[in-house]
Structures are given as structure tokens and as C-alpha cells.
Amino acid sequence: IIGKNWFNHFVPLNDKRKLANGFYKKMNNPDFPLSANSESKIISADGRESIISWKNTVLTNDKNNIIGSLSSGLDITENKRVKESFNESEKKYQLLFEKTSDPVLIIGQDNTFINCNDAALTILGLKEKAELIGTYPSNLSPEFQPDGNTSIAKSIQMINNAHKDGFTRFEWLHQDVNNEPFFVDVSLTVIPISGIDYLYVVWRNITEKKKQD
């Protein structure tokens, strides 16, 4: 490395001009900003590209003239790849969540809905997610379920069962914004994210089936 031009030998072709111009501008102009923290790619001896997180310090002499820079780097290539892979997966799951034809909802720590897809809004007759977020399942139900249990008590029981077993499935009578009842087959699945257990809720409309029974 010693004696070699850094930009000619260790920086990918597409990045050479930009990084070199920024460096030389700083060396020739004390007022030109040099980022204390930066990320850039380097080329290793075997031709592989790596992403490095840099900490940069300008070096000056006793007359406060710039004589160079000191940079220490940490290879973050794998971290970047993992993050990009996670972001790509997150986008795919978000797309599936939003576009699936079945109503899908998420229940948070306080047992209220914190998210839903468009199909859930449609079946409930709602226009915005804000109308749903913060409500309990029992808020979207008649006072009593067909078996005589109150919706409040039974919804708590079903949520507790899901958290205990990781999954539960049951039939439920909901009602839309106009108090029109509809039956759904409900599945609750526990999904742990960052140490918090959420419930992934899927409804399948079985109103017509119940009418025929």
C-alpha cells in the first residue's frame, strides 16, 4: 500500500473520480468539508469489492497547514448485505400483506389493532386505517357472540389462547361500520418481532356459508 496512489489502486473505477476530487479539494482548501464518518467501496488484492465504514481526521502541521488525512476503516460488507436482504424481504412481505384478497390485520401488545390491509378496510366499510388503529376486536363486534359469551370476554380468551399456543383458529361474528353483521373464520398467529409478540390475524368471510347451514 505504501507509496501507491490510493484512488488508482484500491478504489473501484466508478468511484475513483468522485472520491479523488473530494479528497484533493479538501487537501487544497481548508474550508472544504471533509466528512468525519463516511462509507465507500475498496478493491482487495483478489479483486473483490468491500464496503468500508471510515472515520476520517484531517492532519495538520504546526502551522495549521493540511498535510494529509488519517482514516480508520471497518469492513461492513456483510452487514450491508444482510440489511439489504432484510429490506428486500420486508418489501415483499409488505406487498403480500397489502395485496392479499383476505382481510389481514395485526394486533399489538395492548390487544388493539395496529395495522391492516385494504381488504380489512373494505369488509368493515372503513375508509382509512386510522379509523381501525387502536380499536379492540370487541369494538368491531356485537355485544354477544352466537354462543352467548360477550365479545369482550371471548376475544380476550382467544387472544390469550393464541399467545399460549402460538396459533388458534375459530369462528367469529363481527359487524361493519353500519352495524351489519358478518361471520369470519379467524386465524391468529403469534409473530415475534424485536422481542415483542404480535398477532397476525387473517379473516375469511364465511357469511354465505353460515346462511346455508
Coordinates of C-alpha atoms in Angstrom, one line a residue, residues 28-207:
N28 CA -6.1 22.2 -1.1
N29 CA -8.9 24.1 0.6
P30 CA -9.2 24.0 4.4
D31 CA -12.7 25.3 4.2
F32 CA -13.9 22.4 2.1
P33 CA -15.8 20.0 4.3
L34 CA -14.5 16.5 5.0
S35 CA -17.0 14.1 6.5
A36 CA -15.7 12.6 9.8
N37 CA -17.7 9.5 9.0
S38 CA -18.2 8.0 5.6
E39 CA -18.8 4.8 3.6
S40 CA -17.1 3.8 0.4
K41 CA -16.0 0.7 -1.5
I42 CA -12.5 -0.6 -1.9
I43 CA -10.9 -3.3 -4.1
S44 CA -8.9 -6.1 -2.3
A45 CA -5.9 -7.8 -3.7
D46 CA -8.0 -10.6 -5.2
G47 CA -10.3 -8.1 -7.0
R48 CA -13.2 -8.4 -4.5
E49 CA -15.1 -5.2 -3.6
S50 CA -15.8 -4.5 0.1
I51 CA -17.8 -1.7 1.8
I52 CA -15.9 0.1 4.5
S53 CA -17.1 2.5 7.2
W54 CA -14.5 5.2 7.6
K55 CA -13.6 7.6 10.4
N56 CA -11.6 10.4 8.9
T57 CA -9.4 13.0 10.6
V58 CA -7.5 15.9 8.8
L59 CA -3.8 16.1 9.7
T60 CA -2.1 19.4 10.0
N61 CA 1.4 20.7 10.8
D62 CA 2.5 23.2 13.5
K63 CA 1.4 26.0 11.2
N64 CA -2.0 24.5 10.8
N65 CA -1.5 23.6 7.2
I66 CA -3.2 20.5 5.9
I67 CA -0.6 17.7 5.2
G68 CA -2.8 14.7 4.8
S69 CA -5.6 12.7 6.4
L70 CA -5.9 9.8 8.8
S71 CA -8.6 7.2 8.1
S72 CA -9.5 4.1 10.0
G73 CA -12.0 1.6 8.4
L74 CA -14.3 -1.2 9.4
D75 CA -15.5 -3.8 6.9
I76 CA -19.3 -3.6 6.9
T77 CA -19.9 -5.6 3.7
E78 CA -21.7 -8.5 5.3
N79 CA -23.8 -6.2 7.5
K80 CA -24.8 -4.2 4.4
R81 CA -25.8 -7.4 2.5
V82 CA -27.9 -8.7 5.4
K83 CA -29.6 -5.3 5.8
E84 CA -30.3 -5.2 2.0
S85 CA -31.7 -8.7 2.1
F86 CA -33.9 -7.9 5.1
N87 CA -35.2 -4.8 3.4
E88 CA -36.0 -6.7 0.2
S89 CA -37.8 -9.4 2.2
E90 CA -39.7 -6.7 4.2
K91 CA -40.9 -5.1 0.9
K92 CA -42.1 -8.5 -0.4
Y93 CA -44.0 -9.3 2.8
Q94 CA -45.4 -5.8 2.9
L95 CA -46.7 -6.2 -0.6
L96 CA -48.2 -9.6 0.2
F97 CA -49.8 -8.1 3.3
E98 CA -51.3 -5.2 1.4
K99 CA -52.5 -7.0 -1.7
T100 CA -53.8 -10.3 -0.4
S101 CA -57.5 -10.7 -1.0
D102 CA -58.3 -11.9 2.5
P103 CA -58.6 -9.3 5.3
V104 CA -55.3 -9.2 7.3
L105 CA -54.8 -7.3 10.5
I106 CA -52.1 -7.0 13.2
I107 CA -52.9 -7.0 16.9
G108 CA -50.3 -5.3 19.1
Q109 CA -49.2 -5.6 22.8
D110 CA -52.3 -3.9 24.2
N111 CA -54.6 -6.2 22.2
T112 CA -55.7 -3.5 19.8
F113 CA -55.3 -3.4 16.1
I114 CA -52.2 -1.6 14.9
N115 CA -52.4 -2.3 11.2
C116 CA -54.5 -3.8 8.4
N117 CA -54.7 -4.2 4.7
D118 CA -57.2 -2.8 2.2
A119 CA -59.3 -5.9 2.3
A120 CA -59.9 -5.4 6.0
L121 CA -61.0 -1.8 5.5
T122 CA -63.4 -2.9 2.7
I123 CA -65.1 -5.6 4.7
L124 CA -65.5 -3.2 7.7
G125 CA -66.7 -0.3 5.5
L126 CA -63.9 1.9 6.7
K127 CA -62.0 4.5 4.5
E128 CA -58.8 4.9 6.5
K129 CA -56.6 2.7 8.7
A130 CA -56.7 5.4 11.3
E131 CA -60.4 4.5 11.9
L132 CA -59.3 1.0 12.9
I133 CA -56.0 1.5 14.7
G134 CA -56.4 1.5 18.4
T135 CA -59.7 -0.4 18.4
Y136 CA -60.2 -3.8 20.1
P137 CA -61.7 -6.7 18.3
S138 CA -64.7 -6.4 20.5
N139 CA -65.3 -2.9 19.3
L140 CA -66.0 -4.3 15.9
S141 CA -68.4 -6.9 17.2
P142 CA -71.9 -7.2 18.6
E143 CA -72.1 -7.3 22.4
F144 CA -72.6 -11.1 22.4
Q145 CA -71.3 -13.9 20.2
P146 CA -73.7 -16.6 19.0
D147 CA -72.7 -18.9 21.8
G148 CA -73.9 -16.4 24.4
N149 CA -70.4 -15.2 25.5
T150 CA -69.7 -11.5 25.5
S151 CA -67.5 -10.4 22.7
I152 CA -65.2 -8.7 25.2
A153 CA -64.6 -11.8 27.3
K154 CA -64.4 -14.2 24.4
S155 CA -62.0 -12.0 22.4
I156 CA -59.6 -11.9 25.4
Q157 CA -59.8 -15.6 25.7
M158 CA -59.0 -16.2 22.0
I159 CA -56.1 -13.8 22.2
N160 CA -54.7 -15.5 25.3
N161 CA -55.1 -18.9 23.6
A162 CA -53.0 -17.7 20.6
H163 CA -50.3 -16.3 22.8
K164 CA -50.2 -19.5 24.8
D165 CA -50.2 -22.0 21.9
G166 CA -48.7 -19.8 19.1
F167 CA -51.8 -20.2 16.9
T168 CA -55.5 -20.5 17.2
R169 CA -58.5 -20.7 14.8
F170 CA -62.2 -20.0 15.5
E171 CA -65.4 -18.5 14.0
W172 CA -66.4 -15.0 14.9
L173 CA -69.3 -12.6 14.4
H174 CA -68.1 -9.1 13.5
Q175 CA -70.0 -6.1 12.3
D176 CA -69.1 -3.3 9.9
V177 CA -69.3 0.4 10.3
N178 CA -73.1 0.3 9.6
N179 CA -73.6 -2.4 12.3
E180 CA -74.2 -5.0 9.6
P181 CA -73.1 -8.4 10.9
F182 CA -70.8 -10.8 9.1
F183 CA -69.2 -14.1 10.0
V184 CA -65.5 -14.8 9.6
D185 CA -63.2 -17.7 10.1
V186 CA -60.4 -16.2 12.2
S187 CA -56.8 -17.4 12.5
L188 CA -54.4 -15.8 15.0
T189 CA -50.7 -16.5 14.7
V190 CA -48.0 -15.2 17.0
I191 CA -45.2 -13.4 15.2
P192 CA -42.3 -12.3 17.4
I193 CA -40.5 -9.1 16.2
S194 CA -37.7 -7.5 18.1
G195 CA -38.7 -9.3 21.3
I196 CA -42.4 -8.4 21.0
D197 CA -45.1 -10.9 20.2
Y198 CA -47.6 -9.6 17.7
L199 CA -50.7 -11.4 16.4
Y200 CA -51.1 -11.9 12.7
V201 CA -54.8 -12.0 12.0
V202 CA -56.5 -13.4 8.9
W203 CA -60.2 -13.3 8.3
R204 CA -62.0 -15.5 5.8
N205 CA -65.6 -14.4 5.1
I206 CA -68.0 -17.3 5.8
T207 CA -71.2 -15.3 6.0

